[in-house]
Structure formats: structure tokens, C-alpha cells
Amino acid sequence: MQTVKALEELRAARQPLCEPVGLVPTMGFLHPGHLSLVRRARSECASVVVSIFINPTQFGPQEDLSDYPRDLEKDLALLETSGVDLVWTPAPETMYPPDYQTWIEVDKVSKPLEGARRPGHFRGVATVVAKLFNAVQPQRAYFGQKDAQQAVVIQRMVRDLNFPIDIVACPLIRESDGLAMSSRNVYLTPEQRKAAAVLYRALIAGRQAYESGGRKAGQLRAVIIKEIDAEPLTRREYVSVAHPDTLIELDRVNQDALFSMAVHIGKTCLIDNFLLRNGNWYTGQLLNETIE
Ligand code: AMP
């Protein structure tokens, strides 16, 4: 495994890689969710490139950029044992040279949900991902269903800008109590960590309401909200039952919906979702189900 930092080094190391090249973009502090993307890329591509970059432009001024957890040494050891060919850890100055002025805005799908909660977030995400794509020139790129809206935004950008890259959305990996794995889970105190399982329980309640014939999106949202509000440590940001491609809120749920939420527990905001596509549920995998 080669690890490079400068853009010229990345280009030199990328050039001889066998294709197809799969790229897994990350912000580091890797957990089994990230590693599931790497495994998928490993199984589908001749070469695997992982980027580790805490992208400042996707954090709002009040967000956790300076506290964001990092452990590069551990990340590199995990990637080495996962069979990665090349790791790129660019410096902020490489991605954003002085007087940087060029941005990618994906319009409608960036607006609701996380886009409303975090103004400018998807502009930062789309811009950095486009830059990673330009530098690495992968044939495939792997994203987690954990960040469902991000996957929609990137898919839209790739189509709109004609990037010759297949976007692969991978299942959401969960802790054994259902909590979606996230680098930010380390912020939770033991009491908050226990309370955090409510997001998964609430989504299960929403799915059950659908399975028992509930089709009014308002009622399905209400079922989810009731479950979250029963946990005193939570503060809801949003609960959404939207179309999975447009992210527009639904009145009625038929065969396709994204059930998603953002919930504060203490100072940490957690997100989670279940996807209903063609009447089939994609709810992720509990960690102990995925160990090989
Ligand atoms: P991040 O380092 O948070 O930017 O995440 C890098 C990639 O890993 C993104 O595509 C995320 O959606 C994905 N990811 C993060 N957590 C999970 C998870 N629990 N399950 C699956 N993918 C995940």
C-alpha cells in the first residue's frame, strides 16, 4: 500500500494502477462502515484508492471541524490489512489553494433535510468530491447509504457533469443495538450512547406502520416522532418521509420512500434512514451480521 500527500505524488501513483480503479472517499477515523465500502471496492475493482480528507468547506461555522476525530496511524493500518493499493491524504492547501473561488452547487436535491439543517454543506461535499474525482479519475466510487442525501447529490452531480464514473451506494452498517456507525459516535457519553439506539427503533416503528398498511406519510412521520420524543435525551431536527430520488416530502407512500431523520443527543447530531425502493426495504446491516 502506498500513501501519498501531494497532488503530483497522487498522479504519479495513480497512473500505473490497473483499471477499473475504485475510489472510497472518507474523512478518516475509520470504522467498520467505511471498511465495508473498501471491501466492496476491493471485490469489484482491480485497484482501490482511499482518500482521507477532513473537508473544511462542508462544515458550518458552528460545527465540529476542529474537534472532528482523527487517527491517521490507525486508519492506515486498517487500510493496509484491507488490501488497499493507494491512500491519498491531501493537505487543505492542496484542495483549496489561496483565493479558491470555484464551487459546485447541485440545486434541488441539496436543499431539504441535511441541506436545510447545514447551509452550504452539500456545496462543500460536491466540490470536494468533484476534485477527488478529477485527481484520482476512478471508474467507480463508493458511498454509504448512511449519508443517503449525499449519495443522491453525488449521483446527480455525476450525471449532470458527465463524469464517467459509476456511483455505488453501499449498505448502512450498524452497531449491534442498531445505532448507525459514525465517526461522530465517539462524542456520545455512555448514557447518550444508550439513548442513541432510539433512532433505529423509531425507524423500525415507521417501517412496521407501513407494513401494517399505513400509507399516509403524515401518519408514518408521527409514529417515528412519537418514538423519538419518548427518549428524553433527544432533540429532533427533522423527521422525513420523502421520495428517494427527489427528496420531496410525500403525502402518500407507495413503493418508494426515504424515511430519514436528524436527531440531537447532547451536542451531537445523529442521522439515520431506511430506504424503501420498489416495495423492498434497505435498512442496513447490524455489525455482528457482517463479520466474515
Ligand atoms: P465520512 O468519513 O463520514 O465522510 O464517510 C465516508 C463514507 O463512508 C461516506 O460515503 C459515508 O456514507 C460512508 N459511511 C459512513 N458511515 C457508514 C456506515 N455506518 N455504513 C456505511 N457507510 C458509512
mmCIF file of N, CA and C and ligand atoms in Angstrom, residues 24-37 51 53 58 68 142-148 150-151 168 170-175 179-184, ligand 1:
data_model
loop_
_atom_site.group_PDB
_atom_site.id
_atom_site.type_symbol
_atom_site.label_atom_id
_atom_site.label_comp_id
_atom_site.label_asym_id
_atom_site.label_seq_id
_atom_site.Cartn_x
_atom_site.Cartn_y
_atom_site.Cartn_z
ATOM 1 N N VAL A 24 -12.752 5.261 -2.668
ATOM 2 C CA VAL A 24 -13.589 5.382 -1.462
ATOM 3 C C VAL A 24 -13.197 6.684 -0.749
ATOM 4 N N PRO A 25 -14.002 7.739 -0.902
ATOM 5 C CA PRO A 25 -13.675 8.993 -0.224
ATOM 6 C C PRO A 25 -14.110 8.935 1.250
ATOM 7 N N THR A 26 -13.214 9.349 2.155
ATOM 8 C CA THR A 26 -13.552 9.362 3.581
ATOM 9 C C THR A 26 -12.945 10.588 4.246
ATOM 10 N N MET A 27 -13.427 10.825 5.479
ATOM 11 C CA MET A 27 -12.805 11.849 6.324
ATOM 12 C C MET A 27 -11.987 11.188 7.433
ATOM 13 N N GLY A 28 -11.724 9.883 7.293
ATOM 14 C CA GLY A 28 -10.867 9.202 8.267
ATOM 15 C C GLY A 28 -11.586 8.820 9.543
ATOM 16 N N PHE A 29 -10.782 8.438 10.573
ATOM 17 C CA PHE A 29 -11.298 7.868 11.825
ATOM 18 C C PHE A 29 -12.202 6.690 11.459
ATOM 19 N N LEU A 30 -11.577 5.772 10.741
ATOM 20 C CA LEU A 30 -12.331 4.721 10.058
ATOM 21 C C LEU A 30 -12.946 3.709 11.013
ATOM 22 N N HIS A 31 -14.128 3.247 10.650
ATOM 23 C CA HIS A 31 -14.854 2.224 11.411
ATOM 24 C C HIS A 31 -15.353 1.175 10.415
ATOM 25 N N PRO A 32 -16.011 0.124 10.918
ATOM 26 C CA PRO A 32 -16.434 -0.945 10.000
ATOM 27 C C PRO A 32 -17.349 -0.480 8.865
ATOM 28 N N GLY A 33 -18.074 0.632 9.042
ATOM 29 C CA GLY A 33 -18.886 1.163 7.946
ATOM 30 C C GLY A 33 -18.006 1.556 6.771
ATOM 31 N N HIS A 34 -16.949 2.335 7.062
ATOM 32 C CA HIS A 34 -16.010 2.706 5.998
ATOM 33 C C HIS A 34 -15.383 1.456 5.372
ATOM 34 N N LEU A 35 -14.998 0.523 6.245
ATOM 35 C CA LEU A 35 -14.272 -0.655 5.744
ATOM 36 C C LEU A 35 -15.162 -1.537 4.872
ATOM 37 N N SER A 36 -16.482 -1.471 5.101
ATOM 38 C CA SER A 36 -17.389 -2.240 4.229
ATOM 39 C C SER A 36 -17.366 -1.668 2.807
ATOM 40 N N LEU A 37 -17.199 -0.349 2.692
ATOM 41 C CA LEU A 37 -17.073 0.275 1.363
ATOM 42 C C LEU A 37 -15.771 -0.180 0.696
ATOM 43 N N SER A 51 -9.305 7.979 -0.115
ATOM 44 C CA SER A 51 -8.854 9.321 0.271
ATOM 45 C C SER A 51 -9.283 9.582 1.706
ATOM 46 N N PHE A 53 -9.607 12.906 3.961
ATOM 47 C CA PHE A 53 -9.515 14.373 3.951
ATOM 48 C C PHE A 53 -10.693 14.941 4.734
ATOM 49 N N GLN A 58 -17.257 21.659 4.044
ATOM 50 C CA GLN A 58 -18.579 21.070 4.277
ATOM 51 C C GLN A 58 -19.031 21.231 5.729
ATOM 52 N N TYR A 68 -13.190 17.399 15.030
ATOM 53 C CA TYR A 68 -13.516 16.162 14.308
ATOM 54 C C TYR A 68 -12.441 15.108 14.613
ATOM 55 N N TYR A 142 -17.389 4.725 -4.254
ATOM 56 C CA TYR A 142 -18.231 4.030 -3.277
ATOM 57 C C TYR A 142 -18.656 4.980 -2.166
ATOM 58 N N PHE A 143 -19.976 5.022 -1.926
ATOM 59 C CA PHE A 143 -20.541 5.892 -0.896
ATOM 60 C C PHE A 143 -21.494 5.075 -0.032
ATOM 61 N N GLY A 144 -21.661 5.494 1.218
ATOM 62 C CA GLY A 144 -22.516 4.765 2.148
ATOM 63 C C GLY A 144 -23.946 5.284 2.130
ATOM 64 N N GLN A 145 -24.877 4.353 2.261
ATOM 65 C CA GLN A 145 -26.292 4.706 2.371
ATOM 66 C C GLN A 145 -26.563 5.437 3.685
ATOM 67 N N LYS A 146 -25.594 5.386 4.608
ATOM 68 C CA LYS A 146 -25.692 6.159 5.853
ATOM 69 C C LYS A 146 -25.998 7.622 5.538
ATOM 70 N N ASP A 147 -25.292 8.164 4.534
ATOM 71 C CA ASP A 147 -25.500 9.557 4.131
ATOM 72 C C ASP A 147 -26.329 9.534 2.852
ATOM 73 N N ALA A 148 -27.616 9.215 3.018
ATOM 74 C CA ALA A 148 -28.474 8.935 1.866
ATOM 75 C C ALA A 148 -28.569 10.143 0.933
ATOM 76 N N GLN A 150 -26.434 12.574 0.598
ATOM 77 C CA GLN A 150 -25.129 12.764 -0.055
ATOM 78 C C GLN A 150 -25.032 11.879 -1.293
ATOM 79 N N ALA A 151 -25.471 10.625 -1.168
ATOM 80 C CA ALA A 151 -25.418 9.717 -2.320
ATOM 81 C C ALA A 151 -26.283 10.250 -3.461
ATOM 82 N N VAL A 168 -21.529 3.792 -6.542
ATOM 83 C CA VAL A 168 -22.047 2.586 -5.896
ATOM 84 C C VAL A 168 -22.451 2.948 -4.464
ATOM 85 N N CYS A 170 -23.560 1.780 -0.865
ATOM 86 C CA CYS A 170 -23.348 0.554 -0.076
ATOM 87 C C CYS A 170 -24.199 0.577 1.192
ATOM 88 N N PRO A 171 -24.591 -0.608 1.692
ATOM 89 C CA PRO A 171 -25.489 -0.666 2.852
ATOM 90 C C PRO A 171 -24.944 0.041 4.095
ATOM 91 N N LEU A 172 -25.865 0.513 4.898
ATOM 92 C CA LEU A 172 -25.536 1.203 6.148
ATOM 93 C C LEU A 172 -25.163 0.156 7.213
ATOM 94 N N ILE A 173 -23.980 0.291 7.787
ATOM 95 C CA ILE A 173 -23.525 -0.664 8.811
ATOM 96 C C ILE A 173 -23.869 -0.110 10.193
ATOM 97 N N ARG A 174 -24.466 -0.978 11.026
ATOM 98 C CA ARG A 174 -24.968 -0.571 12.344
ATOM 99 C C ARG A 174 -24.263 -1.325 13.462
ATOM 100 N N GLU A 175 -24.192 -0.686 14.633
ATOM 101 C CA GLU A 175 -23.770 -1.379 15.853
ATOM 102 C C GLU A 175 -24.815 -2.445 16.176
ATOM 103 N N LEU A 179 -27.588 1.259 16.269
ATOM 104 C CA LEU A 179 -27.059 2.610 16.020
ATOM 105 C C LEU A 179 -26.194 2.612 14.759
ATOM 106 N N ALA A 180 -26.478 3.537 13.849
ATOM 107 C CA ALA A 180 -25.678 3.670 12.628
ATOM 108 C C ALA A 180 -24.246 4.028 13.010
ATOM 109 N N MET A 181 -23.266 3.285 12.493
ATOM 110 C CA MET A 181 -21.870 3.584 12.824
ATOM 111 C C MET A 181 -21.493 4.935 12.227
ATOM 112 N N SER A 182 -20.779 5.719 13.031
ATOM 113 C CA SER A 182 -20.376 7.050 12.596
ATOM 114 C C SER A 182 -19.139 7.449 13.378
ATOM 115 N N SER A 183 -18.235 8.166 12.722
ATOM 116 C CA SER A 183 -17.053 8.669 13.434
ATOM 117 C C SER A 183 -17.491 9.554 14.600
ATOM 118 N N ARG A 184 -18.647 10.211 14.460
ATOM 119 C CA ARG A 184 -19.108 11.146 15.493
ATOM 120 C C ARG A 184 -19.669 10.434 16.734
HETATM 121 P P1 AMP B 1 -17.191 10.049 6.246
HETATM 122 O O1 AMP B 1 -15.805 9.661 6.657
HETATM 123 O O2 AMP B 1 -18.134 10.233 7.375
HETATM 124 O O3 AMP B 1 -17.202 11.190 5.256
HETATM 125 O O4 AMP B 1 -17.772 8.801 5.433
HETATM 126 C C1 AMP B 1 -17.100 8.307 4.304
HETATM 127 C C2 AMP B 1 -18.015 7.357 3.589
HETATM 128 O O5 AMP B 1 -18.349 6.269 4.454
HETATM 129 C C3 AMP B 1 -19.343 8.003 3.164
HETATM 130 O O6 AMP B 1 -19.700 7.534 1.880
HETATM 131 C C4 AMP B 1 -20.292 7.506 4.223
HETATM 132 O O7 AMP B 1 -21.631 7.437 3.777
HETATM 133 C C5 AMP B 1 -19.737 6.127 4.490
HETATM 134 N N1 AMP B 1 -20.180 5.658 5.805
HETATM 135 C C6 AMP B 1 -20.057 6.300 6.983
HETATM 136 N N2 AMP B 1 -20.643 5.592 7.971
HETATM 137 C C7 AMP B 1 -21.177 4.489 7.391
HETATM 138 C C8 AMP B 1 -21.915 3.377 7.865
HETATM 139 N N3 AMP B 1 -22.259 3.256 9.150
HETATM 140 N N4 AMP B 1 -22.297 2.441 6.986
HETATM 141 C C9 AMP B 1 -21.968 2.553 5.670
HETATM 142 N N5 AMP B 1 -21.259 3.570 5.163
HETATM 143 C C10 AMP B 1 -20.875 4.533 6.002
#
